[in-house]
Short mmCIF file of N, CA and C in Angstrom, two decimals:
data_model
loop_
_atom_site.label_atom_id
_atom_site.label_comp_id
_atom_site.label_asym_id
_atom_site.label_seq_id
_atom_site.Cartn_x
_atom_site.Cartn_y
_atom_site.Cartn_z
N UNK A 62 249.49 79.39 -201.22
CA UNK A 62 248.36 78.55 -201.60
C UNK A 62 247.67 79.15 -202.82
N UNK A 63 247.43 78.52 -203.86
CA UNK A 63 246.79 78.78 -205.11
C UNK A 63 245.56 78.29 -204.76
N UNK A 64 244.36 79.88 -205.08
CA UNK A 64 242.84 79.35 -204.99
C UNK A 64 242.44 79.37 -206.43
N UNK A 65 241.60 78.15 -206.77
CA UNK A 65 240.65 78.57 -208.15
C UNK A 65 239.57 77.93 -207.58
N UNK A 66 238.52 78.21 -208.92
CA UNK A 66 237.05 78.11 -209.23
C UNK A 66 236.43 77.16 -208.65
N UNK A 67 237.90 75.87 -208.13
CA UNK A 67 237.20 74.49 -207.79
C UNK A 67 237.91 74.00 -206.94
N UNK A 68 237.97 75.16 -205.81
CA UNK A 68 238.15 75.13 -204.10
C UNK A 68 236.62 74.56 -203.65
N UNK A 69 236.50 73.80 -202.73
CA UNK A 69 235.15 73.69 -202.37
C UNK A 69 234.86 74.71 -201.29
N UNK A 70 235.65 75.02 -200.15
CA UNK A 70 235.54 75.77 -199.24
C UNK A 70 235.06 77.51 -200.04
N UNK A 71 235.65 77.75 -201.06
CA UNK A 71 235.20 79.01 -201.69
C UNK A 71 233.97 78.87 -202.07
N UNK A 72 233.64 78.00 -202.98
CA UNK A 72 232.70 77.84 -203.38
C UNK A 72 231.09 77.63 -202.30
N UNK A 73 231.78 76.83 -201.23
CA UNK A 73 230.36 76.72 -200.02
C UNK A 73 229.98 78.08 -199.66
N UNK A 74 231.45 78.88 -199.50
CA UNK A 74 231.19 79.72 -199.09
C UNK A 74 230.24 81.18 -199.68
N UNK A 75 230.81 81.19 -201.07
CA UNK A 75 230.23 81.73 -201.79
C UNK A 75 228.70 81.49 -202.07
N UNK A 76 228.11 80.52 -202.23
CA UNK A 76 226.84 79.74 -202.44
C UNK A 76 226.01 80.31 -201.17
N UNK A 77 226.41 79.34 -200.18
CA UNK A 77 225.86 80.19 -199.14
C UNK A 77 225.83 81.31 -198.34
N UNK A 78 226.23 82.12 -198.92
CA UNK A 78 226.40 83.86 -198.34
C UNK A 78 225.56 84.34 -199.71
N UNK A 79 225.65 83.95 -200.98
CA UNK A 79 224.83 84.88 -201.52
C UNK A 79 223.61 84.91 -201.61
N UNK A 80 223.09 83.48 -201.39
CA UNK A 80 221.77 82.82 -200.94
C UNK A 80 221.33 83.37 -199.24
N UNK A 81 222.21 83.35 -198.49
CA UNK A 81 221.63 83.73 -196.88
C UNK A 81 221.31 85.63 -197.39
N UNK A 82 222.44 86.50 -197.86
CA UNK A 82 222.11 87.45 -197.89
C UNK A 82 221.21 87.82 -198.85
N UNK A 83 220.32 87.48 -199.66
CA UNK A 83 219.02 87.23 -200.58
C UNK A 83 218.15 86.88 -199.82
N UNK A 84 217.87 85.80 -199.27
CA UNK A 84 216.61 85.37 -198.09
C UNK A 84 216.44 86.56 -197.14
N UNK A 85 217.75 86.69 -196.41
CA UNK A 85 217.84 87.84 -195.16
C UNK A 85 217.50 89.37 -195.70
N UNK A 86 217.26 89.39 -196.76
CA UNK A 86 217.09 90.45 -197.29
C UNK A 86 215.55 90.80 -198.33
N UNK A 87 214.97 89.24 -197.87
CA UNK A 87 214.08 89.53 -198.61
C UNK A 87 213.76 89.16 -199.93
N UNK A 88 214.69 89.39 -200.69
CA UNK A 88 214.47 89.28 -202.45
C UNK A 88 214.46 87.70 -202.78
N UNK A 89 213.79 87.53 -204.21
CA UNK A 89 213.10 86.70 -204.65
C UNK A 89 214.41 86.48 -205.63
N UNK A 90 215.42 85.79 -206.22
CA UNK A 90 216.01 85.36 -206.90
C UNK A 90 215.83 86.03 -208.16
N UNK A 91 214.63 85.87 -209.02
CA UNK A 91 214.39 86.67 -210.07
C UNK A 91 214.69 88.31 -210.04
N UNK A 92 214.44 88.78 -208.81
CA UNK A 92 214.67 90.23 -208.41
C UNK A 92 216.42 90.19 -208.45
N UNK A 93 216.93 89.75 -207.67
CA UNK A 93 218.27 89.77 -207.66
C UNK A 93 219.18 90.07 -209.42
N UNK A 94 218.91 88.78 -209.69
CA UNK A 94 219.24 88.37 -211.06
C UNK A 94 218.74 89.79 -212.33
N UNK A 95 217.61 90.27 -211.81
CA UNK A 95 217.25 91.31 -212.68
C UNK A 95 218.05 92.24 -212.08
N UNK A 96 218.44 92.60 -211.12
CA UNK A 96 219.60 93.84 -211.05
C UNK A 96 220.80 93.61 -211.55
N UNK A 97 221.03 92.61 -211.54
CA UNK A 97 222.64 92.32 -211.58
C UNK A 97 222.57 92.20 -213.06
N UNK A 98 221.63 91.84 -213.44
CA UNK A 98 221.75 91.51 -215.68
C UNK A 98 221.97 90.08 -215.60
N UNK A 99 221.90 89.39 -214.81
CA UNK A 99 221.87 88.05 -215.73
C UNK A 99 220.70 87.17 -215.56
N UNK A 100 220.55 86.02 -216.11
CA UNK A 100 219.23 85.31 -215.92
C UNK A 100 219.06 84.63 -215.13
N UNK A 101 218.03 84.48 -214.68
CA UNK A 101 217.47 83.65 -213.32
C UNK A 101 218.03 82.42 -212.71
N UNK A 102 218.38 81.71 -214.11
CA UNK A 102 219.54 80.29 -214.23
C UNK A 102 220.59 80.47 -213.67
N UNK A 103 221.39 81.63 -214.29
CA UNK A 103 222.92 81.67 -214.00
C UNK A 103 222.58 82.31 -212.37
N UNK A 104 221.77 82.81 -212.20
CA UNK A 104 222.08 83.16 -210.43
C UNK A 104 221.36 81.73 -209.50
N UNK A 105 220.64 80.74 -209.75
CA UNK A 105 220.28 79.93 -209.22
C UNK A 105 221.82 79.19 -208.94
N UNK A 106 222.27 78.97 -210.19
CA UNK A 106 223.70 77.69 -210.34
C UNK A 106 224.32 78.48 -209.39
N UNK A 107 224.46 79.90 -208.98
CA UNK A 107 225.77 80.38 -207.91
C UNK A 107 225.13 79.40 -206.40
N UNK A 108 224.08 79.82 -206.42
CA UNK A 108 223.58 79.21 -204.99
C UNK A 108 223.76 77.90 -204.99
N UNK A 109 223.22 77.20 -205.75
CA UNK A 109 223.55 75.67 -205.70
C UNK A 109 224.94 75.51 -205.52
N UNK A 110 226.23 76.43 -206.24
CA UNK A 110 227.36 76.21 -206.49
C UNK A 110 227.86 75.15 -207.29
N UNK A 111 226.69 75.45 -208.43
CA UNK A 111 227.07 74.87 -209.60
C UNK A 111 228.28 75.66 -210.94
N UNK A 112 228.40 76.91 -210.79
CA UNK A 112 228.85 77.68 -211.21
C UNK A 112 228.78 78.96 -210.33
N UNK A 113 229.86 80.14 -210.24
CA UNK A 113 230.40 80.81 -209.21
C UNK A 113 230.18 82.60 -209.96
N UNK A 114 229.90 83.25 -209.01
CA UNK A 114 229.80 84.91 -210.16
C UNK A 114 231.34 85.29 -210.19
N UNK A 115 231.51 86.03 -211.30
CA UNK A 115 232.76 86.82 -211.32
C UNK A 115 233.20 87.82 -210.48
N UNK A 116 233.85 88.36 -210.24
CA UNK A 116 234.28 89.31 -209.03
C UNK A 116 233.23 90.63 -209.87
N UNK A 117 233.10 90.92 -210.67
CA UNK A 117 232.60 92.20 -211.31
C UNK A 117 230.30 91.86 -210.48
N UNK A 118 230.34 90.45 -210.98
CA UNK A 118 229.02 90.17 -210.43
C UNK A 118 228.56 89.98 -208.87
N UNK A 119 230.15 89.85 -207.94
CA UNK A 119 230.12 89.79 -206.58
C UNK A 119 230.32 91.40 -206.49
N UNK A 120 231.05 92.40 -206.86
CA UNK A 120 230.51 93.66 -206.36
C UNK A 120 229.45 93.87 -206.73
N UNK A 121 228.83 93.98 -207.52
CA UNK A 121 227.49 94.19 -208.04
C UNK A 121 226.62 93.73 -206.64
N UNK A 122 226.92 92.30 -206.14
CA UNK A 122 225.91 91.49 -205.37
C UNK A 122 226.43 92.72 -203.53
N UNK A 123 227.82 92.82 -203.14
CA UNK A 123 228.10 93.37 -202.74
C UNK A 123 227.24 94.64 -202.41
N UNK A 124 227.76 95.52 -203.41
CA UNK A 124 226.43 96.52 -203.47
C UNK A 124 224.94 96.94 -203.19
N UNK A 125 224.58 95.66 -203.78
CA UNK A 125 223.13 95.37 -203.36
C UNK A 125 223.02 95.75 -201.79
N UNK A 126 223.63 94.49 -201.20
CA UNK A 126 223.71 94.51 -199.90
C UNK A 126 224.59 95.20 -198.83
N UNK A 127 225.24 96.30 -199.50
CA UNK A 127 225.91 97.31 -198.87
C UNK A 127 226.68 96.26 -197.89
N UNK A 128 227.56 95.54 -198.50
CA UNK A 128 228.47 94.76 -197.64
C UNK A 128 229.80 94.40 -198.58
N UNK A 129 231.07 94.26 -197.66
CA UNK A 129 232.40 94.30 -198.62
C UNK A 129 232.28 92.78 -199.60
N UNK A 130 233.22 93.10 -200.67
CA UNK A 130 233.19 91.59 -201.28
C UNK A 130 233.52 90.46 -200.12
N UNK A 131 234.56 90.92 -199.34
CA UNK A 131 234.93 89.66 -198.61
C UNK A 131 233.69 88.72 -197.81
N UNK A 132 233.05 89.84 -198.03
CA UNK A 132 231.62 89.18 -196.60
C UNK A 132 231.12 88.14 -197.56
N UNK A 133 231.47 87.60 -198.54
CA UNK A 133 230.75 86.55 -199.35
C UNK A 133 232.20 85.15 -199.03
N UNK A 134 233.50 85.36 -198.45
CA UNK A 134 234.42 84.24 -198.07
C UNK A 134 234.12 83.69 -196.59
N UNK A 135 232.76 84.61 -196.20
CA UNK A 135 232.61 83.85 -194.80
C UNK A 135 231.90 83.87 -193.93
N UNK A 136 231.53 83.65 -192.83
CA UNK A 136 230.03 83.02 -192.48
C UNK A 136 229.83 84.27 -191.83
N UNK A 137 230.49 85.24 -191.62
CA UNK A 137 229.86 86.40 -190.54
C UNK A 137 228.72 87.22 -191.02
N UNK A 138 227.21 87.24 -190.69
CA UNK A 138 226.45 87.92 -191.60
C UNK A 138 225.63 88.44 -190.40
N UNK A 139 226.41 89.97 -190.55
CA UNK A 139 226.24 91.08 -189.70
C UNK A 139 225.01 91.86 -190.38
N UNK A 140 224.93 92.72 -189.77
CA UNK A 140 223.59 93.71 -190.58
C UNK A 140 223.48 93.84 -192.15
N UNK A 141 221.73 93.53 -192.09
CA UNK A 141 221.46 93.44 -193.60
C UNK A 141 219.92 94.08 -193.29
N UNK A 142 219.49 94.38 -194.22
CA UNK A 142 218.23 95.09 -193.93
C UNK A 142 216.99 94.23 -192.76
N UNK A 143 216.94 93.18 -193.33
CA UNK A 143 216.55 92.68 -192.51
C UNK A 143 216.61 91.76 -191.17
N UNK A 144 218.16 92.11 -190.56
CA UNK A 144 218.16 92.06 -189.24
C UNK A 144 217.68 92.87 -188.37
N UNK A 145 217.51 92.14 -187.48
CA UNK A 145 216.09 92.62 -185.90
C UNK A 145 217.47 93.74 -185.59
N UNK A 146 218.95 93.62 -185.69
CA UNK A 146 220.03 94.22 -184.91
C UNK A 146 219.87 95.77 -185.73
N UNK A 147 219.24 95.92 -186.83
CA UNK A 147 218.92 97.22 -187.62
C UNK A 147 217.68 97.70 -188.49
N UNK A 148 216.88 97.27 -187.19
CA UNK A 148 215.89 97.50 -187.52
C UNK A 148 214.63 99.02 -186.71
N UNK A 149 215.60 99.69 -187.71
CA UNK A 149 214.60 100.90 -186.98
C UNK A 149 213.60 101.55 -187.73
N UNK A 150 213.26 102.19 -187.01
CA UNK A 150 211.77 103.04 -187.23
C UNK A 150 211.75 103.77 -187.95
N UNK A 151 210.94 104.05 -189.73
CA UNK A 151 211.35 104.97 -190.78
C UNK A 151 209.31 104.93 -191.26
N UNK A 152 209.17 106.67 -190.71
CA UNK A 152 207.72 106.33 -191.21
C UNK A 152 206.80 105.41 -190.40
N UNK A 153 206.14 104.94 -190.74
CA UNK A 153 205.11 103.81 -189.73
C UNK A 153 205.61 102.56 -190.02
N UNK A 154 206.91 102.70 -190.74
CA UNK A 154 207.21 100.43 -190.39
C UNK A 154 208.47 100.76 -190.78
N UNK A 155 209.20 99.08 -190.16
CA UNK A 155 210.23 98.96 -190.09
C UNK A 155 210.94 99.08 -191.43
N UNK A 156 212.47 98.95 -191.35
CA UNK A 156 213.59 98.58 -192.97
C UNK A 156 213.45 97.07 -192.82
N UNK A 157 212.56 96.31 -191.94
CA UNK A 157 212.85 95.05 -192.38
C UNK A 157 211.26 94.71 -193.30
N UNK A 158 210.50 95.75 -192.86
CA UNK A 158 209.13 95.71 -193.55
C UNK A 158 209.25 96.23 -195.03
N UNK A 159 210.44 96.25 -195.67
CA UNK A 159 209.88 97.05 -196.82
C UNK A 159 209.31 95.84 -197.63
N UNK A 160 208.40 96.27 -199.20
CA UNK A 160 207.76 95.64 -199.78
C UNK A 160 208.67 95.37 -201.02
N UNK A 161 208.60 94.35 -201.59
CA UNK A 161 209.53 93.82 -202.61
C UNK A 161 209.88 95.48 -203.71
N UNK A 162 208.96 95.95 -204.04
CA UNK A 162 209.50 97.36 -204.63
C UNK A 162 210.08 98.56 -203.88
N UNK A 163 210.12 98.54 -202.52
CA UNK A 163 211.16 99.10 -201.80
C UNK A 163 212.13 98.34 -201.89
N UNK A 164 212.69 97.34 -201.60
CA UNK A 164 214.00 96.13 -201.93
C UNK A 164 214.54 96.78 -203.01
N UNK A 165 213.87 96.23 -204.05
CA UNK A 165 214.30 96.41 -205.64
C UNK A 165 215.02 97.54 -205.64
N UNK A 166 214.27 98.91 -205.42
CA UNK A 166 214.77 100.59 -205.47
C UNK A 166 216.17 100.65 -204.49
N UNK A 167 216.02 100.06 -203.46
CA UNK A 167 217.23 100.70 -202.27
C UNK A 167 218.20 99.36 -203.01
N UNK A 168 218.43 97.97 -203.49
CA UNK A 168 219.30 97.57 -203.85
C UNK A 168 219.74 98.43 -205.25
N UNK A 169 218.98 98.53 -206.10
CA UNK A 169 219.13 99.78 -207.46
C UNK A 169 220.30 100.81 -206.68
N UNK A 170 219.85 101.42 -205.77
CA UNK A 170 220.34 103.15 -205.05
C UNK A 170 221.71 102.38 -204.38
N UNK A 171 221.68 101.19 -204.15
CA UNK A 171 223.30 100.78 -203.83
C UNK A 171 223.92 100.98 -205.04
N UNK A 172 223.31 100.24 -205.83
CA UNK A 172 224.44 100.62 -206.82
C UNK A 172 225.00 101.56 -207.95
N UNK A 173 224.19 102.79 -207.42
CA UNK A 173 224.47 104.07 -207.93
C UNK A 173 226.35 104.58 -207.78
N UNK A 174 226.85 105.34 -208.52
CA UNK A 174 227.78 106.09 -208.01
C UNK A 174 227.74 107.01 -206.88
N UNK A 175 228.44 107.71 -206.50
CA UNK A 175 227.87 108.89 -205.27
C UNK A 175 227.02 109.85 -205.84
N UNK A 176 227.64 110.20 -207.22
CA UNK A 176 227.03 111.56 -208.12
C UNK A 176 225.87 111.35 -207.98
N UNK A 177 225.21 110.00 -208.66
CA UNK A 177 224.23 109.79 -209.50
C UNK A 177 223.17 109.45 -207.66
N UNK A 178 223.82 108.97 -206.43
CA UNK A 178 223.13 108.95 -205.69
C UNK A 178 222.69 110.54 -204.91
N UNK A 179 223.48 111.41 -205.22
CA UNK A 179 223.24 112.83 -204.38
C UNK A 179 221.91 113.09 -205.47
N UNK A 180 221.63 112.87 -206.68
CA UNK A 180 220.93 113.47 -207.87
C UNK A 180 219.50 112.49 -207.39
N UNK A 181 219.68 111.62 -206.63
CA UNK A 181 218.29 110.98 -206.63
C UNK A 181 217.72 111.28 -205.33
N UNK A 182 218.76 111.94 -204.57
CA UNK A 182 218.32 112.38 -203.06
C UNK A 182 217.70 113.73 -203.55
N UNK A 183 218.72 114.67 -204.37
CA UNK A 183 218.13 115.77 -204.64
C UNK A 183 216.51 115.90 -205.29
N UNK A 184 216.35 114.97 -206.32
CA UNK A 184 215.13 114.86 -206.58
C UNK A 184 213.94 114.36 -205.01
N UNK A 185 214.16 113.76 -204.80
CA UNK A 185 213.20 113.45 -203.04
C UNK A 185 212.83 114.04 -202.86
N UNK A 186 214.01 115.34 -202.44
CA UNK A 186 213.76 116.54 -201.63
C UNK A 186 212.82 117.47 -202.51
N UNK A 187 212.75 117.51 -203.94
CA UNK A 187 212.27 118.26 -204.19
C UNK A 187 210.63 117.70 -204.81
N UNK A 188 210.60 116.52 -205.06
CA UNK A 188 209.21 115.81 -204.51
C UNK A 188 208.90 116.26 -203.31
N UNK A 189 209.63 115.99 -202.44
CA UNK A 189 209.01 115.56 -201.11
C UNK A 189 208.63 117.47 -200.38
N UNK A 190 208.81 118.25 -201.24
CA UNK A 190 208.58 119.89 -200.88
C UNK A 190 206.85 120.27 -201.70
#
């Protein structure tokens, strides 16, 4: 079977997984779109599924949400920050309580390399001393 751009089943699928995991997560569209580099437009048209991201802009989206590319071909939407199923206790409020600039930072820290993420833990620690 040959898939392209103008499968509808890809496309629903796509639309609505990157839109459910954005709501479920909190972020505001403009936030999204500002991590990933593109403009507010071109990430609206994915949701509508007026136009579709490239695989380079689905890891990116991936990342964000610390979930595999595939989790965008299908309806299973397992833990995301803000499910009740992972929602534990950090400090005096929940990971589903964070505030749009906690979002922003921990989707940013997804998409670090490992290096560049040990270097931002290391700094914490040495704030946080």
């Amino acid at each position: 079977m040959i898939i392209n751009s103008d499968d509808i089943y890809i496309k629903n699928s796509v639309k609505e997984s990157i839109k459910k995991f954005r709501e479920d997560n909190g972020f505001k569209q403009e936030q999204i779109s500002s991590i990933i580099g593109v403009d507010r437009s071109t990430y609206s048209k994915w949701e509508s599924g007026a136009t579709m991201p490239n695989i380079v802009q689905l890891a990116k989206l991936a990342a964000i949400y610390s979930v595999e590319i595939g989790k965008f071909f299908e309806f299973d939407f397992s833990l995301n920050v803000a499910s009740p199923d992972y929602d534990d206790v950090y400090g005096d409020s929940y990971l589903s309580e964070l505030n749009d600039e906690e979002r922003v930072f921990l989707a940013c820290y997804r998409m670090l390399n490992r290096s560049d993420k040990e270097k931002v833990m290391n700094y914490i620690k040495t704030v946080r001393e």
